[in-house]
PDB file of C-alpha atoms and ligand atoms in Angstrom:
ATOM      1  CA  MET A 275     -18.139 -51.199  -1.021  1.00  0.00           C
ATOM      2  CA  ARG A 276     -14.708 -49.964  -1.985  1.00  0.00           C
ATOM      3  CA  ILE A 277     -15.967 -48.377  -5.136  1.00  0.00           C
ATOM      4  CA  THR A 278     -18.662 -46.452  -3.286  1.00  0.00           C
ATOM      5  CA  ARG A 279     -16.117 -45.195  -0.774  1.00  0.00           C
ATOM      6  CA  ALA A 280     -13.713 -44.088  -3.511  1.00  0.00           C
ATOM      7  CA  LEU A 281     -16.595 -42.371  -5.251  1.00  0.00           C
ATOM      8  CA  ARG A 282     -17.655 -40.637  -2.095  1.00  0.00           C
ATOM      9  CA  LEU A 283     -14.086 -39.470  -1.448  1.00  0.00           C
ATOM     10  CA  GLY A 284     -13.823 -38.312  -5.040  1.00  0.00           C
ATOM     11  CA  VAL A 285     -17.022 -36.296  -4.785  1.00  0.00           C
ATOM     12  CA  GLY A 286     -15.818 -34.858  -1.481  1.00  0.00           C
ATOM     13  CA  ALA A 287     -12.538 -33.738  -3.000  1.00  0.00           C
ATOM     14  CA  LEU A 288     -14.387 -32.170  -5.916  1.00  0.00           C
ATOM     15  CA  ALA A 289     -16.704 -30.292  -3.577  1.00  0.00           C
ATOM     16  CA  LEU A 290     -13.696 -29.044  -1.633  1.00  0.00           C
ATOM     17  CA  ALA A 291     -12.044 -27.863  -4.833  1.00  0.00           C
ATOM     18  CA  VAL A 292     -15.202 -25.996  -5.816  1.00  0.00           C
ATOM     19  CA  VAL A 293     -15.435 -24.376  -2.381  1.00  0.00           C
ATOM     20  CA  ALA A 294     -11.759 -23.379  -2.542  1.00  0.00           C
ATOM     21  CA  THR A 295     -12.239 -21.673  -5.902  1.00  0.00           C
ATOM     22  CA  GLY A 296     -15.438 -20.063  -4.717  1.00  0.00           C
ATOM     23  CA  CYS A 297     -13.581 -18.637  -1.738  1.00  0.00           C
ATOM     24  CA  GLY A 298     -11.390 -16.644  -4.053  1.00  0.00           C
ATOM     25  CA  ALA A 299      -8.243 -18.717  -3.829  1.00  0.00           C
ATOM     26  CA  GLY A 300      -6.218 -17.102  -6.529  1.00  0.00           C
ATOM     27  CA  SER A 301      -5.419 -18.130 -10.023  1.00  0.00           C
ATOM     28  CA  SER A 302      -2.005 -19.419 -10.993  1.00  0.00           C
ATOM     29  CA  LYS A 303      -1.668 -17.101 -13.989  1.00  0.00           C
ATOM     30  CA  THR A 304       0.871 -14.305 -13.805  1.00  0.00           C
ATOM     31  CA  ALA A 305      -0.026 -10.617 -13.849  1.00  0.00           C
ATOM     32  CA  ALA A 306       1.162 -10.352 -17.469  1.00  0.00           C
ATOM     33  CA  GLN A 307      -0.941 -13.390 -18.447  1.00  0.00           C
ATOM     34  CA  HIS A 308      -4.044 -11.930 -16.802  1.00  0.00           C
ATOM     35  CA  ALA A 309      -3.347  -8.654 -18.578  1.00  0.00           C
ATOM     36  CA  ALA A 310      -3.144 -10.535 -21.868  1.00  0.00           C
ATOM     37  CA  ASP A 311      -6.638 -11.880 -21.086  1.00  0.00           C
ATOM     38  CA  GLY A 312      -7.699  -8.246 -20.667  1.00  0.00           C
ATOM     39  CA  LYS A 313      -8.308  -8.128 -16.909  1.00  0.00           C
ATOM     40  CA  LEU A 314      -6.329  -7.310 -13.793  1.00  0.00           C
ATOM     41  CA  THR A 315      -7.021  -7.380 -10.065  1.00  0.00           C
ATOM     42  CA  VAL A 316      -5.061  -4.680  -8.280  1.00  0.00           C
ATOM     43  CA  GLY A 317      -4.631  -4.157  -4.537  1.00  0.00           C
ATOM     44  CA  ILE A 318      -4.855  -0.582  -3.287  1.00  0.00           C
ATOM     45  CA  LYS A 319      -5.757   1.209  -0.063  1.00  0.00           C
ATOM     46  CA  PHE A 320      -9.420   2.247   0.219  1.00  0.00           C
ATOM     47  CA  ASP A 321      -9.073   4.855   2.983  1.00  0.00           C
ATOM     48  CA  GLN A 322      -6.024   6.993   2.204  1.00  0.00           C
ATOM     49  CA  PRO A 323      -6.994  10.324   0.595  1.00  0.00           C
ATOM     50  CA  GLY A 324      -4.606  11.391  -2.181  1.00  0.00           C
ATOM     51  CA  LEU A 325      -3.197   7.865  -2.504  1.00  0.00           C
ATOM     52  CA  GLY A 326      -5.837   5.171  -2.592  1.00  0.00           C
ATOM     53  CA  LEU A 327      -9.412   6.078  -1.800  1.00  0.00           C
ATOM     54  CA  ARG A 328     -12.775   4.508  -2.515  1.00  0.00           C
ATOM     55  CA  THR A 329     -15.362   7.240  -2.581  1.00  0.00           C
ATOM     56  CA  LYS A 330     -18.995   6.801  -1.528  1.00  0.00           C
ATOM     57  CA  ASP A 331     -20.143   6.362  -5.127  1.00  0.00           C
ATOM     58  CA  GLY A 332     -17.746   3.419  -5.506  1.00  0.00           C
ATOM     59  CA  SER A 333     -15.155   5.191  -7.659  1.00  0.00           C
ATOM     60  CA  PHE A 334     -11.441   5.206  -6.901  1.00  0.00           C
ATOM     61  CA  SER A 335      -8.959   8.050  -6.722  1.00  0.00           C
ATOM     62  CA  GLY A 336      -5.415   8.793  -5.639  1.00  0.00           C
ATOM     63  CA  PHE A 337      -1.822   8.649  -6.804  1.00  0.00           C
ATOM     64  CA  ASP A 338      -1.518   4.867  -6.309  1.00  0.00           C
ATOM     65  CA  VAL A 339      -4.738   4.413  -8.292  1.00  0.00           C
ATOM     66  CA  ASP A 340      -3.346   6.553 -11.114  1.00  0.00           C
ATOM     67  CA  VAL A 341      -0.067   4.603 -11.091  1.00  0.00           C
ATOM     68  CA  ALA A 342      -2.019   1.315 -11.158  1.00  0.00           C
ATOM     69  CA  ARG A 343      -4.213   2.518 -14.050  1.00  0.00           C
ATOM     70  CA  TYR A 344      -1.198   3.741 -16.028  1.00  0.00           C
ATOM     71  CA  VAL A 345       0.673   0.456 -15.532  1.00  0.00           C
ATOM     72  CA  ALA A 346      -2.435  -1.568 -16.407  1.00  0.00           C
ATOM     73  CA  GLY A 347      -2.859   0.565 -19.538  1.00  0.00           C
ATOM     74  CA  LYS A 348       0.701  -0.186 -20.638  1.00  0.00           C
ATOM     75  CA  LEU A 349      -0.054  -3.890 -20.127  1.00  0.00           C
ATOM     76  CA  GLY A 350      -3.047  -3.467 -22.436  1.00  0.00           C
ATOM     77  CA  VAL A 351      -5.825  -3.370 -19.809  1.00  0.00           C
ATOM     78  CA  LYS A 352      -8.522  -0.699 -19.928  1.00  0.00           C
ATOM     79  CA  PRO A 353      -9.376   1.156 -16.691  1.00  0.00           C
ATOM     80  CA  GLU A 354     -12.873  -0.382 -16.610  1.00  0.00           C
ATOM     81  CA  ASN A 355     -11.318  -3.857 -16.631  1.00  0.00           C
ATOM     82  CA  ILE A 356      -9.330  -3.309 -13.444  1.00  0.00           C
ATOM     83  CA  ALA A 357     -10.911  -4.763 -10.327  1.00  0.00           C
ATOM     84  CA  PHE A 358      -9.595  -2.879  -7.311  1.00  0.00           C
ATOM     85  CA  LYS A 359      -9.322  -4.864  -4.100  1.00  0.00           C
ATOM     86  CA  GLU A 360      -8.618  -3.451  -0.666  1.00  0.00           C
ATOM     87  CA  ALA A 361      -5.094  -4.311   0.471  1.00  0.00           C
ATOM     88  CA  PRO A 362      -4.632  -3.365   4.164  1.00  0.00           C
ATOM     89  CA  SER A 363      -0.977  -3.109   5.226  1.00  0.00           C
ATOM     90  CA  ALA A 364      -0.791  -6.415   7.088  1.00  0.00           C
ATOM     91  CA  GLN A 365      -2.449  -8.430   4.311  1.00  0.00           C
ATOM     92  CA  ARG A 366      -0.388  -7.386   1.302  1.00  0.00           C
ATOM     93  CA  GLU A 367       2.134 -10.225   1.116  1.00  0.00           C
ATOM     94  CA  THR A 368      -0.619 -12.824   1.662  1.00  0.00           C
ATOM     95  CA  LEU A 369      -2.872 -11.329  -1.016  1.00  0.00           C
ATOM     96  CA  ILE A 370      -0.005 -11.558  -3.509  1.00  0.00           C
ATOM     97  CA  GLN A 371       1.179 -15.005  -2.436  1.00  0.00           C
ATOM     98  CA  ASN A 372      -2.360 -16.425  -2.654  1.00  0.00           C
ATOM     99  CA  GLY A 373      -2.893 -14.960  -6.106  1.00  0.00           C
ATOM    100  CA  GLN A 374      -5.863 -12.868  -4.909  1.00  0.00           C
ATOM    101  CA  VAL A 375      -4.364  -9.808  -6.603  1.00  0.00           C
ATOM    102  CA  ASP A 376      -2.117  -9.472  -9.658  1.00  0.00           C
ATOM    103  CA  PHE A 377      -0.176  -6.622  -8.157  1.00  0.00           C
ATOM    104  CA  ILE A 378      -0.369  -4.103  -5.333  1.00  0.00           C
ATOM    105  CA  ALA A 379       0.106  -0.334  -5.482  1.00  0.00           C
ATOM    106  CA  ALA A 380      -0.664   0.682  -1.905  1.00  0.00           C
ATOM    107  CA  THR A 381       2.001   2.892  -0.281  1.00  0.00           C
ATOM    108  CA  TYR A 382       3.972  -0.348  -0.154  1.00  0.00           C
ATOM    109  CA  SER A 383       7.574   0.122   0.979  1.00  0.00           C
ATOM    110  CA  ILE A 384      10.204  -2.087  -0.600  1.00  0.00           C
ATOM    111  CA  THR A 385      11.989  -3.915   2.225  1.00  0.00           C
ATOM    112  CA  ASP A 386      14.332  -6.910   2.365  1.00  0.00           C
ATOM    113  CA  GLN A 387      11.972  -8.663   4.763  1.00  0.00           C
ATOM    114  CA  ARG A 388       9.049  -8.348   2.326  1.00  0.00           C
ATOM    115  CA  LYS A 389      11.290  -9.334  -0.581  1.00  0.00           C
ATOM    116  CA  GLU A 390      11.581 -12.783   0.986  1.00  0.00           C
ATOM    117  CA  LYS A 391       7.906 -13.279   0.120  1.00  0.00           C
ATOM    118  CA  VAL A 392       7.128 -10.992  -2.843  1.00  0.00           C
ATOM    119  CA  ASP A 393       8.928  -9.070  -5.581  1.00  0.00           C
ATOM    120  CA  PHE A 394       8.778  -5.343  -6.245  1.00  0.00           C
ATOM    121  CA  ALA A 395       8.842  -3.195  -9.362  1.00  0.00           C
ATOM    122  CA  GLY A 396       9.840   0.428  -8.811  1.00  0.00           C
ATOM    123  CA  PRO A 397      10.361   2.407  -6.689  1.00  0.00           C
ATOM    124  CA  TYR A 398       7.901   4.888  -8.159  1.00  0.00           C
ATOM    125  CA  TYR A 399       7.924   7.287  -5.183  1.00  0.00           C
ATOM    126  CA  VAL A 400      10.034   7.919  -2.092  1.00  0.00           C
ATOM    127  CA  ALA A 401       8.255   8.972   1.109  1.00  0.00           C
ATOM    128  CA  GLY A 402       9.443   9.270   4.709  1.00  0.00           C
ATOM    129  CA  GLN A 403       7.911   8.350   8.043  1.00  0.00           C
ATOM    130  CA  ASP A 404       6.537  11.369   9.890  1.00  0.00           C
ATOM    131  CA  LEU A 405       4.051  12.312  12.612  1.00  0.00           C
ATOM    132  CA  LEU A 406       0.581  13.820  12.572  1.00  0.00           C
ATOM    133  CA  VAL A 407      -0.776  15.605  15.654  1.00  0.00           C
ATOM    134  CA  ARG A 408      -3.745  17.797  16.587  1.00  0.00           C
ATOM    135  CA  ALA A 409      -3.270  21.370  15.423  1.00  0.00           C
ATOM    136  CA  ASP A 410      -2.998  22.737  18.968  1.00  0.00           C
ATOM    137  CA  ASN A 411      -0.229  20.326  19.987  1.00  0.00           C
ATOM    138  CA  THR A 412       3.129  21.909  20.758  1.00  0.00           C
ATOM    139  CA  ASP A 413       5.152  19.233  22.560  1.00  0.00           C
ATOM    140  CA  ILE A 414       5.437  16.620  19.795  1.00  0.00           C
ATOM    141  CA  THR A 415       8.156  17.934  17.527  1.00  0.00           C
ATOM    142  CA  GLY A 416       9.702  14.738  16.161  1.00  0.00           C
ATOM    143  CA  PRO A 417      10.209  11.075  17.042  1.00  0.00           C
ATOM    144  CA  GLU A 418      12.528  11.958  19.944  1.00  0.00           C
ATOM    145  CA  SER A 419       9.652  13.731  21.720  1.00  0.00           C
ATOM    146  CA  LEU A 420       7.337  10.702  21.854  1.00  0.00           C
ATOM    147  CA  LYS A 421       8.254   9.508  25.362  1.00  0.00           C
ATOM    148  CA  GLY A 422       5.049   8.389  27.098  1.00  0.00           C
ATOM    149  CA  LYS A 423       2.881   9.549  24.163  1.00  0.00           C
ATOM    150  CA  LYS A 424       0.175   7.378  22.678  1.00  0.00           C
ATOM    151  CA  VAL A 425       1.159   6.875  19.062  1.00  0.00           C
ATOM    152  CA  CYS A 426      -1.042   5.069  16.564  1.00  0.00           C
ATOM    153  CA  SER A 427       0.188   3.178  13.535  1.00  0.00           C
ATOM    154  CA  VAL A 428      -0.945   0.180  11.523  1.00  0.00           C
ATOM    155  CA  LYS A 429      -0.337  -3.544  11.910  1.00  0.00           C
ATOM    156  CA  GLY A 430       2.151  -4.935   9.402  1.00  0.00           C
ATOM    157  CA  SER A 431       3.494  -1.513   8.414  1.00  0.00           C
ATOM    158  CA  THR A 432       7.110  -0.382   8.409  1.00  0.00           C
ATOM    159  CA  PRO A 433       6.336   2.711  10.570  1.00  0.00           C
ATOM    160  CA  ALA A 434       4.944   0.483  13.329  1.00  0.00           C
ATOM    161  CA  GLN A 435       8.060  -1.696  13.119  1.00  0.00           C
ATOM    162  CA  ASN A 436      10.372   1.333  13.232  1.00  0.00           C
ATOM    163  CA  LEU A 437       8.635   2.782  16.280  1.00  0.00           C
ATOM    164  CA  ALA A 438       8.718  -0.534  18.133  1.00  0.00           C
ATOM    165  CA  LYS A 439      12.414  -0.924  17.370  1.00  0.00           C
ATOM    166  CA  ASP A 440      13.865   2.593  17.583  1.00  0.00           C
ATOM    167  CA  TYR A 441      11.440   4.576  19.769  1.00  0.00           C
ATOM    168  CA  LYS A 442      10.588   2.219  22.609  1.00  0.00           C
ATOM    169  CA  ASP A 443       9.612   5.130  24.900  1.00  0.00           C
ATOM    170  CA  ALA A 444       6.503   5.786  22.820  1.00  0.00           C
ATOM    171  CA  GLN A 445       3.294   3.938  23.696  1.00  0.00           C
ATOM    172  CA  LEU A 446       2.645   2.367  20.337  1.00  0.00           C
ATOM    173  CA  GLN A 447      -0.881   1.159  19.472  1.00  0.00           C
ATOM    174  CA  THR A 448      -1.515  -0.628  16.204  1.00  0.00           C
ATOM    175  CA  TYR A 449      -4.828  -0.634  14.351  1.00  0.00           C
ATOM    176  CA  ASP A 450      -5.819  -2.253  11.061  1.00  0.00           C
ATOM    177  CA  THR A 451      -6.046   0.966   9.030  1.00  0.00           C
ATOM    178  CA  TYR A 452      -4.787   4.530   9.198  1.00  0.00           C
ATOM    179  CA  SER A 453      -8.315   5.960   9.050  1.00  0.00           C
ATOM    180  CA  LEU A 454      -9.013   4.274  12.422  1.00  0.00           C
ATOM    181  CA  CYS A 455      -5.855   5.929  13.806  1.00  0.00           C
ATOM    182  CA  ILE A 456      -7.035   9.313  12.502  1.00  0.00           C
ATOM    183  CA  GLU A 457     -10.398   8.941  14.267  1.00  0.00           C
ATOM    184  CA  ALA A 458      -8.569   8.122  17.504  1.00  0.00           C
ATOM    185  CA  LEU A 459      -6.304  11.163  17.088  1.00  0.00           C
ATOM    186  CA  LYS A 460      -9.273  13.441  16.484  1.00  0.00           C
ATOM    187  CA  SER A 461     -11.183  12.092  19.481  1.00  0.00           C
ATOM    188  CA  GLY A 462      -8.176  12.597  21.754  1.00  0.00           C
ATOM    189  CA  SER A 463      -7.530   8.939  22.571  1.00  0.00           C
ATOM    190  CA  MET A 464      -4.206   9.105  20.669  1.00  0.00           C
ATOM    191  CA  ASP A 465      -1.561  11.829  20.794  1.00  0.00           C
ATOM    192  CA  ALA A 466      -0.065  11.211  17.354  1.00  0.00           C
ATOM    193  CA  VAL A 467      -0.378   9.075  14.235  1.00  0.00           C
ATOM    194  CA  SER A 468       2.793   7.905  12.555  1.00  0.00           C
ATOM    195  CA  THR A 469       3.247   6.736   9.006  1.00  0.00           C
ATOM    196  CA  ASP A 470       4.571   8.123   5.712  1.00  0.00           C
ATOM    197  CA  ASN A 471       4.441  11.899   5.265  1.00  0.00           C
ATOM    198  CA  VAL A 472       2.376  11.728   2.051  1.00  0.00           C
ATOM    199  CA  ILE A 473      -0.294   9.631   3.747  1.00  0.00           C
ATOM    200  CA  LEU A 474      -0.457  11.975   6.743  1.00  0.00           C
ATOM    201  CA  ALA A 475      -0.522  15.041   4.470  1.00  0.00           C
ATOM    202  CA  GLY A 476      -3.612  13.602   2.762  1.00  0.00           C
ATOM    203  CA  TYR A 477      -5.453  13.307   6.085  1.00  0.00           C
ATOM    204  CA  ALA A 478      -4.255  16.745   7.245  1.00  0.00           C
ATOM    205  CA  ALA A 479      -5.626  18.295   4.039  1.00  0.00           C
ATOM    206  CA  GLN A 480      -9.039  16.794   4.853  1.00  0.00           C
ATOM    207  CA  SER A 481      -9.097  18.391   8.325  1.00  0.00           C
ATOM    208  CA  PRO A 482      -7.493  21.813   7.962  1.00  0.00           C
ATOM    209  CA  GLY A 483      -7.087  23.616  11.269  1.00  0.00           C
ATOM    210  CA  GLN A 484      -7.652  20.363  13.137  1.00  0.00           C
ATOM    211  CA  LEU A 485      -4.621  18.225  12.305  1.00  0.00           C
ATOM    212  CA  LYS A 486      -1.045  19.149  11.406  1.00  0.00           C
ATOM    213  CA  LEU A 487       1.943  17.338   9.989  1.00  0.00           C
ATOM    214  CA  VAL A 488       5.077  17.592  12.143  1.00  0.00           C
ATOM    215  CA  ASN A 489       7.041  17.499   8.878  1.00  0.00           C
ATOM    216  CA  LYS A 490      10.301  15.945  10.072  1.00  0.00           C
ATOM    217  CA  PRO A 491      10.634  12.759   8.036  1.00  0.00           C
ATOM    218  CA  PHE A 492      12.871  10.241   9.803  1.00  0.00           C
ATOM    219  CA  THR A 493      12.974   7.199   7.487  1.00  0.00           C
ATOM    220  CA  THR A 494      13.101   6.465   3.759  1.00  0.00           C
ATOM    221  CA  GLU A 495      10.098   4.615   2.344  1.00  0.00           C
ATOM    222  CA  LYS A 496      10.519   3.554  -1.270  1.00  0.00           C
ATOM    223  CA  TYR A 497       7.135   2.684  -2.743  1.00  0.00           C
ATOM    224  CA  GLY A 498       7.169  -0.344  -5.011  1.00  0.00           C
ATOM    225  CA  ILE A 499       4.556  -2.293  -6.908  1.00  0.00           C
ATOM    226  CA  GLY A 500       4.385  -5.662  -5.194  1.00  0.00           C
ATOM    227  CA  LEU A 501       3.885  -8.788  -7.234  1.00  0.00           C
ATOM    228  CA  LYS A 502       4.448 -12.528  -7.086  1.00  0.00           C
ATOM    229  CA  LYS A 503       7.970 -13.559  -6.233  1.00  0.00           C
ATOM    230  CA  GLY A 504       9.877 -14.909  -9.221  1.00  0.00           C
ATOM    231  CA  ASP A 505       7.578 -13.384 -11.859  1.00  0.00           C
ATOM    232  CA  LYS A 506      10.361 -11.522 -13.644  1.00  0.00           C
ATOM    233  CA  ASP A 507       8.423 -11.085 -16.870  1.00  0.00           C
ATOM    234  CA  SER A 508       5.611  -9.120 -15.197  1.00  0.00           C
ATOM    235  CA  ARG A 509       8.086  -7.198 -13.042  1.00  0.00           C
ATOM    236  CA  ASP A 510      10.130  -6.107 -16.084  1.00  0.00           C
ATOM    237  CA  ARG A 511       6.991  -4.971 -17.872  1.00  0.00           C
ATOM    238  CA  ILE A 512       5.747  -3.051 -14.858  1.00  0.00           C
ATOM    239  CA  ASN A 513       9.162  -1.406 -14.516  1.00  0.00           C
ATOM    240  CA  ASP A 514       9.001  -0.388 -18.198  1.00  0.00           C
ATOM    241  CA  ALA A 515       5.558   1.108 -17.571  1.00  0.00           C
ATOM    242  CA  ILE A 516       6.779   3.058 -14.524  1.00  0.00           C
ATOM    243  CA  GLU A 517       9.697   4.404 -16.561  1.00  0.00           C
ATOM    244  CA  ALA A 518       7.301   5.484 -19.310  1.00  0.00           C
ATOM    245  CA  MET A 519       5.122   7.216 -16.707  1.00  0.00           C
ATOM    246  CA  PHE A 520       8.163   9.175 -15.468  1.00  0.00           C
ATOM    247  CA  ALA A 521       9.221  10.066 -19.018  1.00  0.00           C
ATOM    248  CA  ASP A 522       5.944  11.242 -20.578  1.00  0.00           C
ATOM    249  CA  GLY A 523       4.898  13.624 -17.794  1.00  0.00           C
ATOM    250  CA  SER A 524       2.037  11.459 -16.468  1.00  0.00           C
ATOM    251  CA  TRP A 525       3.867  10.783 -13.208  1.00  0.00           C
ATOM    252  CA  LYS A 526       4.304  14.463 -12.363  1.00  0.00           C
ATOM    253  CA  ALA A 527       0.747  15.216 -13.499  1.00  0.00           C
ATOM    254  CA  ALA A 528      -0.594  12.493 -11.187  1.00  0.00           C
ATOM    255  CA  LEU A 529       1.408  13.851  -8.246  1.00  0.00           C
ATOM    256  CA  ASP A 530       0.249  17.429  -8.883  1.00  0.00           C
ATOM    257  CA  LYS A 531      -3.358  16.295  -9.224  1.00  0.00           C
ATOM    258  CA  ASN A 532      -3.450  14.180  -6.069  1.00  0.00           C
ATOM    259  CA  PHE A 533      -1.198  16.132  -3.706  1.00  0.00           C
ATOM    260  CA  GLY A 534      -2.191  19.559  -4.996  1.00  0.00           C
ATOM    261  CA  GLY A 535      -3.923  20.692  -1.816  1.00  0.00           C
ATOM    262  CA  THR A 536      -1.344  19.358   0.640  1.00  0.00           C
ATOM    263  CA  GLY A 537       1.551  21.732   0.057  1.00  0.00           C
ATOM    264  CA  PHE A 538       3.688  18.876  -1.250  1.00  0.00           C
ATOM    265  CA  GLN A 539       6.081  19.690  -4.104  1.00  0.00           C
ATOM    266  CA  ALA A 540       6.553  16.993  -6.729  1.00  0.00           C
ATOM    267  CA  PRO A 541      10.110  15.630  -6.337  1.00  0.00           C
ATOM    268  CA  GLN A 542      12.284  14.153  -9.087  1.00  0.00           C
ATOM    269  CA  PRO A 543      11.300  10.584 -10.022  1.00  0.00           C
ATOM    270  CA  PRO A 544      13.421   7.950  -8.252  1.00  0.00           C
ATOM    271  CA  THR A 545      15.796   5.590 -10.023  1.00  0.00           C
ATOM    272  CA  LEU A 546      14.309   2.176 -10.646  1.00  0.00           C
ATOM    273  CA  ASP A 547      15.830  -0.722  -8.764  1.00  0.00           C
ATOM    274  CA  ARG A 548      15.793  -3.341 -11.509  1.00  0.00           C
ATOM    275  CA  TYR A 549      16.945  -6.745 -10.305  1.00  0.00           C
TER     276      TYR A 549
HETATM  277  N1  LIG B  46       4.997   2.569   3.487  1.00  0.00           N
HETATM  278  C1  LIG B  46       4.770   1.933   4.727  1.00  0.00           C
HETATM  279  C2  LIG B  46       4.538   0.437   4.562  1.00  0.00           C
HETATM  280  O1  LIG B  46       4.564  -0.054   3.499  1.00  0.00           O
HETATM  281  C3  LIG B  46       3.599   2.552   5.467  1.00  0.00           C
HETATM  282  C4  LIG B  46       2.371   2.743   4.694  1.00  0.00           C
HETATM  283  C5  LIG B  46       1.424   1.575   4.729  1.00  0.00           C
HETATM  284  O2  LIG B  46       1.270   0.933   5.783  1.00  0.00           O
HETATM  285  O3  LIG B  46       0.824   1.317   3.692  1.00  0.00           O
HETATM  286  O4  LIG B  46       4.350  -0.272   5.506  1.00  0.00           O
END
């Protein structure tokens, strides 16, 4: 009797373990160890033109994609061996903590709050929170003019947090992705979209004459590559790769290529925050 029960329990546990693995519960290897095996899973945005975009044919483009490919290359991984996974703003820490991605390059601001859960290499770019409005709008001129306005941002993002904290007069609505906010702005159900200027510039470039960037950045958003907390080896290697990208001209080339149509000038590369 007892033996059968133990057996049954054992089989049950095994089945559970199989299900857990099948569900994509992550591996315990570090990013550098996965790279040594020749493969990496990288979290990016899928809907942010100029930064992280999955096109209809299933290919990927954008500055974050180029940064991810460069870093992967320095870790010895060929572009075709990178599996890109969508990393919406609110899911980034969880994706890293669960080992579902090796690292994330997805307009991911380095913040102390996030550093309690994940580590960051970088910064590799510094953006600033801004506002996007319809081209014919004249009364939204900066964050101080948002009183009573319907402003869209994304769950789990720093811009949404900043608005909720510092601009309580605005009627903040949070969606899962910025592309949903853009649709709402175009249809007239939102008055503005707020997030980083580079993200907004990418959407504005896709709808010339329809949307315009207010162009008054009011925060500092340092983009880092997020990875598992405590994995110093991978973080050091990713920092080395970012430094190499700054030094050999690839960083500026990637900025020029991806932000070319938006009127954005490539700034100087930021100083890495090695810790
Ligand atoms: N950089 C900001 C953040 O990490 C906004 C962009 C985003 O949501 O990806 O929250």
